[in-house]
Every structure is written in structure tokens, then in C-alpha cells.
mmCIF file with all atom_site columns, C-alpha atoms in Angstrom:
data_model
loop_
_atom_site.group_PDB
_atom_site.id
_atom_site.type_symbol
_atom_site.label_atom_id
_atom_site.label_alt_id
_atom_site.label_comp_id
_atom_site.label_asym_id
_atom_site.label_entity_id
_atom_site.label_seq_id
_atom_site.pdbx_PDB_ins_code
_atom_site.Cartn_x
_atom_site.Cartn_y
_atom_site.Cartn_z
_atom_site.occupancy
_atom_site.B_iso_or_equiv
_atom_site.pdbx_formal_charge
_atom_site.auth_seq_id
_atom_site.auth_comp_id
_atom_site.auth_asym_id
_atom_site.auth_atom_id
_atom_site.pdbx_PDB_model_num
ATOM 1   C CA . MET A 1 1   ? -0.033  0.043   -0.270 1.00 62.00 ? 743 MET A CA 1
ATOM 2   C CA . GLU A 1 2   ? 1.376   3.181   -0.842 1.00 70.00 ? 744 GLU A CA 1
ATOM 3   C CA . PRO A 1 3   ? 2.354   6.185   2.228  1.00 68.00 ? 745 PRO A CA 1
ATOM 4   C CA . ALA A 1 4   ? -0.820  8.248   0.613  1.00 77.00 ? 746 ALA A CA 1
ATOM 5   C CA . GLY A 1 5   ? -3.405  5.959   0.945  1.00 76.00 ? 747 GLY A CA 1
ATOM 6   C CA . VAL A 1 6   ? -1.942  4.350   4.571  1.00 75.00 ? 748 VAL A CA 1
ATOM 7   C CA . ARG A 1 7   ? -2.284  7.882   5.455  1.00 82.00 ? 749 ARG A CA 1
ATOM 8   C CA . ARG A 1 8   ? -6.113  8.163   3.899  1.00 86.00 ? 750 ARG A CA 1
ATOM 9   C CA . LEU A 1 9   ? -6.904  4.711   6.075  1.00 85.00 ? 751 LEU A CA 1
ATOM 10  C CA . VAL A 1 10  ? -5.909  6.294   8.521  1.00 86.00 ? 752 VAL A CA 1
ATOM 11  C CA . GLU A 1 11  ? -7.223  9.628   8.598  1.00 89.00 ? 753 GLU A CA 1
ATOM 12  C CA . ALA A 1 12  ? -10.522 7.700   8.156  1.00 92.00 ? 754 ALA A CA 1
ATOM 13  C CA . HIS A 1 13  ? -10.395 5.368   11.078 1.00 93.00 ? 755 HIS A CA 1
ATOM 14  C CA . TYR A 1 14  ? -8.287  6.155   13.500 1.00 93.00 ? 756 TYR A CA 1
ATOM 15  C CA . SER A 1 15  ? -11.048 7.858   15.765 1.00 93.00 ? 757 SER A CA 1
ATOM 16  C CA . ASP A 1 16  ? -13.695 4.385   15.346 1.00 94.00 ? 758 ASP A CA 1
ATOM 17  C CA . VAL A 1 17  ? -10.193 1.983   16.024 1.00 94.00 ? 759 VAL A CA 1
ATOM 18  C CA . TYR A 1 18  ? -8.969  4.619   18.906 1.00 93.00 ? 760 TYR A CA 1
ATOM 19  C CA . ALA A 1 19  ? -13.114 4.311   20.199 1.00 93.00 ? 761 ALA A CA 1
ATOM 20  C CA . TYR A 1 20  ? -12.763 0.488   20.054 1.00 92.00 ? 762 TYR A CA 1
ATOM 21  C CA . CYS A 1 21  ? -9.730  0.377   21.720 1.00 92.00 ? 763 CYS A CA 1
ATOM 22  C CA . ARG A 1 22  ? -9.344  2.347   23.943 1.00 90.00 ? 764 ARG A CA 1
ATOM 23  C CA . ARG A 1 23  ? -12.732 0.383   25.211 1.00 89.00 ? 765 ARG A CA 1
ATOM 24  C CA . HIS A 1 24  ? -10.682 -1.800  25.463 1.00 88.00 ? 766 HIS A CA 1
ATOM 25  C CA . THR A 1 25  ? -8.353  -0.753  27.453 1.00 82.00 ? 767 THR A CA 1
ATOM 26  C CA . GLU A 1 26  ? -7.304  1.001   30.806 1.00 79.00 ? 768 GLU A CA 1
ATOM 27  C CA . SER A 1 27  ? -6.107  4.269   29.985 1.00 79.00 ? 769 SER A CA 1
ATOM 28  C CA . VAL A 1 28  ? -5.362  6.950   26.573 1.00 83.00 ? 770 VAL A CA 1
ATOM 29  C CA . ASP A 1 29  ? -1.949  5.305   26.077 1.00 81.00 ? 771 ASP A CA 1
ATOM 30  C CA . GLU A 1 30  ? -3.468  2.141   26.010 1.00 85.00 ? 772 GLU A CA 1
ATOM 31  C CA . ALA A 1 31  ? -5.506  3.221   24.026 1.00 88.00 ? 773 ALA A CA 1
ATOM 32  C CA . GLU A 1 32  ? -3.168  5.072   21.797 1.00 88.00 ? 774 GLU A CA 1
ATOM 33  C CA . ASP A 1 33  ? -0.180  1.672   21.373 1.00 87.00 ? 775 ASP A CA 1
ATOM 34  C CA . ALA A 1 34  ? -2.614  -0.421  21.125 1.00 90.00 ? 776 ALA A CA 1
ATOM 35  C CA . ALA A 1 35  ? -4.648  1.465   17.948 1.00 92.00 ? 777 ALA A CA 1
ATOM 36  C CA . GLN A 1 36  ? -0.810  1.966   16.311 1.00 90.00 ? 778 GLN A CA 1
ATOM 37  C CA . GLU A 1 37  ? -0.866  -1.467  16.840 1.00 90.00 ? 779 GLU A CA 1
ATOM 38  C CA . VAL A 1 38  ? -3.585  -2.280  14.715 1.00 92.00 ? 780 VAL A CA 1
ATOM 39  C CA . PHE A 1 39  ? -2.636  0.159   11.997 1.00 89.00 ? 781 PHE A CA 1
ATOM 40  C CA . LEU A 1 40  ? 1.159   -1.256  12.249 1.00 87.00 ? 782 LEU A CA 1
ATOM 41  C CA . ARG A 1 41  ? -0.832  -4.852  12.009 1.00 88.00 ? 783 ARG A CA 1
ATOM 42  C CA . PHE A 1 42  ? -2.748  -4.053  9.081  1.00 88.00 ? 784 PHE A CA 1
ATOM 43  C CA . VAL A 1 43  ? 0.094   -2.461  7.111  1.00 83.00 ? 785 VAL A CA 1
ATOM 44  C CA . GLY A 1 44  ? 2.144   -5.729  7.783  1.00 80.00 ? 786 GLY A CA 1
ATOM 45  C CA . ALA A 1 45  ? -1.139  -8.222  6.645  1.00 77.00 ? 787 ALA A CA 1
ATOM 46  C CA . PHE A 1 46  ? -1.735  -5.302  3.153  1.00 70.00 ? 788 PHE A CA 1
ATOM 47  C CA . GLY A 1 47  ? -1.319  -8.813  1.145  1.00 70.00 ? 789 GLY A CA 1
ATOM 48  C CA . ARG A 1 48  ? -4.420  -10.174 2.859  1.00 76.00 ? 790 ARG A CA 1
ATOM 49  C CA . TYR A 1 49  ? -6.613  -7.927  3.038  1.00 72.00 ? 791 TYR A CA 1
ATOM 50  C CA . ARG A 1 50  ? -10.336 -8.066  0.453  1.00 74.00 ? 792 ARG A CA 1
ATOM 51  C CA . ASP A 1 51  ? -10.459 -4.674  -0.191 1.00 71.00 ? 793 ASP A CA 1
ATOM 52  C CA . ASP A 1 52  ? -14.434 -4.655  -0.159 1.00 75.00 ? 794 ASP A CA 1
ATOM 53  C CA . GLY A 1 53  ? -14.940 -0.680  0.620  1.00 74.00 ? 795 GLY A CA 1
ATOM 54  C CA . ARG A 1 54  ? -15.426 -0.704  4.125  1.00 78.00 ? 796 ARG A CA 1
ATOM 55  C CA . PRO A 1 55  ? -12.213 -1.732  6.045  1.00 85.00 ? 797 PRO A CA 1
ATOM 56  C CA . LEU A 1 56  ? -13.343 -0.769  9.209  1.00 89.00 ? 798 LEU A CA 1
ATOM 57  C CA . ALA A 1 57  ? -14.940 -4.227  9.600  1.00 87.00 ? 799 ALA A CA 1
ATOM 58  C CA . TYR A 1 58  ? -11.274 -5.736  8.800  1.00 87.00 ? 800 TYR A CA 1
ATOM 59  C CA . LEU A 1 59  ? -9.535  -3.241  10.962 1.00 92.00 ? 801 LEU A CA 1
ATOM 60  C CA . LEU A 1 60  ? -12.253 -4.043  14.084 1.00 92.00 ? 802 LEU A CA 1
ATOM 61  C CA . THR A 1 61  ? -10.920 -7.340  13.631 1.00 90.00 ? 803 THR A CA 1
ATOM 62  C CA . ILE A 1 62  ? -7.221  -6.100  14.592 1.00 92.00 ? 804 ILE A CA 1
ATOM 63  C CA . ALA A 1 63  ? -8.424  -3.900  17.035 1.00 93.00 ? 805 ALA A CA 1
ATOM 64  C CA . ARG A 1 64  ? -10.338 -6.568  18.712 1.00 92.00 ? 806 ARG A CA 1
ATOM 65  C CA . ASN A 1 65  ? -7.078  -8.812  18.332 1.00 91.00 ? 807 ASN A CA 1
ATOM 66  C CA . VAL A 1 66  ? -4.828  -6.073  20.104 1.00 91.00 ? 808 VAL A CA 1
ATOM 67  C CA . CYS A 1 67  ? -6.622  -6.025  22.496 1.00 89.00 ? 809 CYS A CA 1
ATOM 68  C CA . THR A 1 68  ? -7.302  -9.575  23.561 1.00 85.00 ? 810 THR A CA 1
ATOM 69  C CA . ASP A 1 69  ? -3.648  -10.101 23.694 1.00 82.00 ? 811 ASP A CA 1
ATOM 70  C CA . SER A 1 70  ? -2.582  -7.277  25.337 1.00 80.00 ? 812 SER A CA 1
ATOM 71  C CA . HIS A 1 71  ? -5.619  -8.415  28.095 1.00 74.00 ? 813 HIS A CA 1
ATOM 72  C CA . ARG A 1 72  ? -3.552  -11.459 28.198 1.00 74.00 ? 814 ARG A CA 1
ATOM 73  C CA . ARG A 1 73  ? -0.612  -10.029 29.553 1.00 70.00 ? 815 ARG A CA 1
ATOM 74  C CA . GLY A 1 74  ? -2.445  -7.822  31.538 1.00 63.00 ? 816 GLY A CA 1
ATOM 75  C CA . ALA A 1 75  ? -2.032  -4.605  30.217 1.00 42.00 ? 817 ALA A CA 1
ATOM 76  C CA . MET A 1 76  ? -5.935  -4.030  29.208 1.00 37.00 ? 818 MET A CA 1
ATOM 77  C CA . ARG A 1 77  ? -9.228  -4.482  31.463 1.00 41.00 ? 819 ARG A CA 1
ATOM 78  C CA . ALA A 1 78  ? -11.528 -4.574  29.269 1.00 36.00 ? 820 ALA A CA 1
ATOM 79  C CA . ASP A 1 79  ? -14.063 -4.924  31.805 1.00 39.00 ? 821 ASP A CA 1
ATOM 80  C CA . GLU A 1 80  ? -14.235 -1.444  31.784 1.00 41.00 ? 822 GLU A CA 1
ATOM 81  C CA . LEU A 1 81  ? -16.537 1.401   29.663 1.00 42.00 ? 823 LEU A CA 1
ATOM 82  C CA . PRO A 1 82  ? -14.804 5.002   30.061 1.00 43.00 ? 824 PRO A CA 1
ATOM 83  C CA . CYS A 1 83  ? -18.565 6.889   30.035 1.00 45.00 ? 825 CYS A CA 1
ATOM 84  C CA . ASP A 1 84  ? -16.537 10.742  29.844 1.00 44.00 ? 826 ASP A CA 1
ATOM 85  C CA . GLU A 1 85  ? -17.342 10.626  26.105 1.00 44.00 ? 827 GLU A CA 1
ATOM 86  C CA . VAL A 1 86  ? -21.103 9.612   26.348 1.00 43.00 ? 828 VAL A CA 1
ATOM 87  C CA . LEU A 1 87  ? -21.355 11.659  29.432 1.00 44.00 ? 829 LEU A CA 1
ATOM 88  C CA . ALA A 1 88  ? -19.807 14.629  28.057 1.00 49.00 ? 830 ALA A CA 1
ATOM 89  C CA . ASP A 1 89  ? -23.479 16.379  26.817 1.00 50.00 ? 831 ASP A CA 1
ATOM 90  C CA . PRO A 1 90  ? -26.703 15.215  28.092 1.00 49.00 ? 832 PRO A CA 1
ATOM 91  C CA . SER A 1 91  ? -28.410 17.610  26.720 1.00 57.00 ? 833 SER A CA 1
ATOM 92  C CA . PRO A 1 92  ? -31.610 15.800  26.020 1.00 62.00 ? 834 PRO A CA 1
ATOM 93  C CA . GLY A 1 93  ? -33.565 16.926  28.541 1.00 65.00 ? 835 GLY A CA 1
ATOM 94  C CA . PRO A 1 94  ? -33.755 16.182  31.995 1.00 67.00 ? 836 PRO A CA 1
ATOM 95  C CA . GLY A 1 95  ? -32.594 13.626  33.472 1.00 72.00 ? 837 GLY A CA 1
ATOM 96  C CA . ALA A 1 96  ? -30.308 12.202  30.012 1.00 74.00 ? 838 ALA A CA 1
ATOM 97  C CA . ALA A 1 97  ? -27.344 11.672  32.039 1.00 78.00 ? 839 ALA A CA 1
ATOM 98  C CA . ASP A 1 98  ? -28.983 9.427   34.842 1.00 81.00 ? 840 ASP A CA 1
ATOM 99  C CA . ARG A 1 99  ? -30.459 7.409   32.138 1.00 82.00 ? 841 ARG A CA 1
ATOM 100 C CA . LEU A 1 100 ? -27.348 7.347   30.254 1.00 82.00 ? 842 LEU A CA 1
ATOM 101 C CA . SER A 1 101 ? -25.734 6.180   32.782 1.00 86.00 ? 843 SER A CA 1
ATOM 102 C CA . ALA A 1 102 ? -27.981 3.619   33.637 1.00 87.00 ? 844 ALA A CA 1
ATOM 103 C CA . VAL A 1 103 ? -27.522 1.788   29.521 1.00 88.00 ? 845 VAL A CA 1
ATOM 104 C CA . ARG A 1 104 ? -23.792 1.976   30.450 1.00 87.00 ? 846 ARG A CA 1
ATOM 105 C CA . ARG A 1 105 ? -24.083 0.311   33.484 1.00 90.00 ? 847 ARG A CA 1
ATOM 106 C CA . ALA A 1 106 ? -26.735 -2.328  31.801 1.00 91.00 ? 848 ALA A CA 1
ATOM 107 C CA . VAL A 1 107 ? -24.111 -2.492  29.253 1.00 91.00 ? 849 VAL A CA 1
ATOM 108 C CA . ARG A 1 108 ? -21.054 -3.241  31.164 1.00 90.00 ? 850 ARG A CA 1
ATOM 109 C CA . ALA A 1 109 ? -22.996 -5.791  33.163 1.00 92.00 ? 851 ALA A CA 1
ATOM 110 C CA . LEU A 1 110 ? -22.988 -8.333  30.145 1.00 93.00 ? 852 LEU A CA 1
ATOM 111 C CA . PRO A 1 111 ? -21.440 -10.471 29.578 1.00 93.00 ? 853 PRO A CA 1
ATOM 112 C CA . ASP A 1 112 ? -17.917 -9.862  27.406 1.00 91.00 ? 854 ASP A CA 1
ATOM 113 C CA . GLU A 1 113 ? -19.015 -11.202 24.048 1.00 92.00 ? 855 GLU A CA 1
ATOM 114 C CA . ALA A 1 114 ? -22.659 -10.055 24.828 1.00 93.00 ? 856 ALA A CA 1
ATOM 115 C CA . ARG A 1 115 ? -21.303 -6.786  25.601 1.00 92.00 ? 857 ARG A CA 1
ATOM 116 C CA . GLU A 1 116 ? -18.890 -6.150  21.757 1.00 91.00 ? 858 GLU A CA 1
ATOM 117 C CA . ILE A 1 117 ? -21.809 -7.132  20.676 1.00 93.00 ? 859 ILE A CA 1
ATOM 118 C CA . VAL A 1 118 ? -23.859 -4.328  21.328 1.00 92.00 ? 860 VAL A CA 1
ATOM 119 C CA . GLU A 1 119 ? -20.775 -2.259  20.825 1.00 90.00 ? 861 GLU A CA 1
ATOM 120 C CA . LEU A 1 120 ? -19.661 -3.139  17.095 1.00 91.00 ? 862 LEU A CA 1
ATOM 121 C CA . LYS A 1 121 ? -23.677 -2.924  16.361 1.00 89.00 ? 863 LYS A CA 1
ATOM 122 C CA . PHE A 1 122 ? -24.211 0.548   18.421 1.00 87.00 ? 864 PHE A CA 1
ATOM 123 C CA . ASP A 1 123 ? -20.319 2.849   18.834 1.00 86.00 ? 865 ASP A CA 1
ATOM 124 C CA . GLN A 1 124 ? -19.195 1.429   15.648 1.00 86.00 ? 866 GLN A CA 1
ATOM 125 C CA . GLY A 1 125 ? -22.608 1.382   13.593 1.00 86.00 ? 867 GLY A CA 1
ATOM 126 C CA . LEU A 1 126 ? -21.285 -2.397  12.246 1.00 87.00 ? 868 LEU A CA 1
ATOM 127 C CA . THR A 1 127 ? -24.041 -4.369  10.256 1.00 85.00 ? 869 THR A CA 1
ATOM 128 C CA . ALA A 1 128 ? -25.274 -8.287  11.602 1.00 86.00 ? 870 ALA A CA 1
ATOM 129 C CA . VAL A 1 129 ? -22.413 -10.355 8.552  1.00 85.00 ? 871 VAL A CA 1
ATOM 130 C CA . GLU A 1 130 ? -19.492 -7.033  9.396  1.00 88.00 ? 872 GLU A CA 1
ATOM 131 C CA . ILE A 1 131 ? -19.943 -8.123  13.224 1.00 91.00 ? 873 ILE A CA 1
ATOM 132 C CA . ALA A 1 132 ? -19.939 -11.578 12.337 1.00 89.00 ? 874 ALA A CA 1
ATOM 133 C CA . ARG A 1 133 ? -16.438 -11.648 10.811 1.00 88.00 ? 875 ARG A CA 1
ATOM 134 C CA . VAL A 1 134 ? -15.148 -9.092  13.505 1.00 89.00 ? 876 VAL A CA 1
ATOM 135 C CA . THR A 1 135 ? -15.797 -11.998 16.156 1.00 91.00 ? 877 THR A CA 1
ATOM 136 C CA . GLY A 1 136 ? -15.590 -14.992 14.061 1.00 90.00 ? 878 GLY A CA 1
ATOM 137 C CA . LEU A 1 137 ? -20.590 -16.227 14.353 1.00 90.00 ? 879 LEU A CA 1
ATOM 138 C CA . SER A 1 138 ? -22.543 -16.343 11.783 1.00 87.00 ? 880 SER A CA 1
ATOM 139 C CA . ARG A 1 139 ? -24.648 -13.805 11.294 1.00 85.00 ? 881 ARG A CA 1
ATOM 140 C CA . PHE A 1 140 ? -27.506 -15.544 12.392 1.00 87.00 ? 882 PHE A CA 1
ATOM 141 C CA . ALA A 1 141 ? -25.683 -15.923 15.686 1.00 88.00 ? 883 ALA A CA 1
ATOM 142 C CA . VAL A 1 142 ? -25.079 -12.666 15.990 1.00 89.00 ? 884 VAL A CA 1
ATOM 143 C CA . ALA A 1 143 ? -28.406 -11.278 15.384 1.00 86.00 ? 885 ALA A CA 1
ATOM 144 C CA . ARG A 1 144 ? -29.544 -13.005 18.547 1.00 89.00 ? 886 ARG A CA 1
ATOM 145 C CA . ARG A 1 145 ? -27.218 -12.097 20.454 1.00 91.00 ? 887 ARG A CA 1
ATOM 146 C CA . ILE A 1 146 ? -27.929 -8.735  19.703 1.00 90.00 ? 888 ILE A CA 1
ATOM 147 C CA . ARG A 1 147 ? -31.621 -9.417  20.391 1.00 89.00 ? 889 ARG A CA 1
ATOM 148 C CA . SER A 1 148 ? -30.566 -11.409 23.556 1.00 91.00 ? 890 SER A CA 1
ATOM 149 C CA . ALA A 1 149 ? -28.613 -8.149  24.971 1.00 91.00 ? 891 ALA A CA 1
ATOM 150 C CA . LEU A 1 150 ? -31.118 -5.819  24.452 1.00 90.00 ? 892 LEU A CA 1
ATOM 151 C CA . SER A 1 151 ? -33.271 -7.772  26.492 1.00 90.00 ? 893 SER A CA 1
ATOM 152 C CA . ASP A 1 152 ? -31.102 -7.996  29.575 1.00 91.00 ? 894 ASP A CA 1
ATOM 153 C CA . ILE A 1 153 ? -30.668 -4.286  29.200 1.00 90.00 ? 895 ILE A CA 1
ATOM 154 C CA . ARG A 1 154 ? -34.215 -3.456  28.930 1.00 89.00 ? 896 ARG A CA 1
ATOM 155 C CA . GLU A 1 155 ? -34.583 -5.852  31.997 1.00 90.00 ? 897 GLU A CA 1
ATOM 156 C CA . ALA A 1 156 ? -31.376 -4.348  33.739 1.00 90.00 ? 898 ALA A CA 1
ATOM 157 C CA . LEU A 1 157 ? -33.084 -0.913  33.388 1.00 88.00 ? 899 LEU A CA 1
ATOM 158 C CA . ALA A 1 158 ? -37.006 -1.797  34.468 1.00 88.00 ? 900 ALA A CA 1
ATOM 159 C CA . SER A 1 159 ? -35.267 -3.434  37.471 1.00 88.00 ? 901 SER A CA 1
ATOM 160 C CA . GLU A 1 160 ? -33.071 -0.437  37.947 1.00 83.00 ? 902 GLU A CA 1
ATOM 161 C CA . GLU A 1 161 ? -35.866 2.258   37.765 1.00 79.00 ? 903 GLU A CA 1
ATOM 162 C CA . GLY A 1 162 ? -39.027 -0.320  39.871 1.00 77.00 ? 904 GLY A CA 1
ATOM 163 C CA . ASP A 1 163 ? -35.281 0.200   42.552 1.00 70.00 ? 905 ASP A CA 1
ATOM 164 C CA . ALA A 1 164 ? -35.362 3.776   41.906 1.00 59.00 ? 906 ALA A CA 1
#
């Protein structure tokens, strides 16, 4: 890949890759290192990449592997999701920040695989087919897991509202 092409790819997808890595790392520095590693691995594996017009799913597959490798080495914790960026603008109305916090708590309570699928769907905007490529599941399994996770989130929110 020519340098200009790599530069365009990084400019187009760095923020999405970084956001994914940030949710799966303990610090900003680790997320930056992981995101950089993703693009280095992409360039190194470019000969195996089949351009389907949307390289984000491929990049997020690499990001998942980078974060998993780092997590195994003990450098990252995938059980924490930073909420600062999400809560930065609670302008939709009164109670929106509290509701968003409740949703984030419900998402954090999901099993790791379900949480990752929900993040890929709603934070990254991937389709079920793209999520299937990232996770190695079938698109039907992805759809089932999304439905199940959303049901779990609804139940957690209803339970929390009942406790309030």
C-alpha cells in the first residue's frame, strides 16, 4: 500500500479504531498504543486484505486481537467502559445523563461477548455481517445475541427503575 493510501485509511478510521481500543484498555496511553499497533498490523498484513469497500470491520478485527493479546498479558482490562465521552453532552433533557449512566451500567453488566457485540453494533455502527466477520460468529448468531443483549438491558433498566 502506498504511503498516501495508508494516510487516508488512518485519517478515515483512526477515531473508530481508537474508540474501540479505548473501551478495551485501562488508559488513554494504552488505547493510543493499541490503535497504533492495529494500523501497523494492517500494513503488515495488507497482502491478505480483500478490499470490500469498508475496511473498518477488518480493522476492528485486528483491534479485537490486539486488545485480546494485551489483555492476556495483563496490560488491559476489558471490563471497564469509560463513560466520559458519552456523558459529555447530556443535553437531550432532564434526567438524560442519569438514563445514559443506567444504560452504560446495564451494558457493562453484560457478558464480555454480548457487550462487545453491542458496542460494535451501536458504538461503531457495524452491520450483523460485519460483526460476524469481526467476532467469527455467523450473522444469525450475531442477530440472536443482539436481541438477547437488548432484552437483558431492558430488564436491567426496568429493574433499576423499579428500585428507584
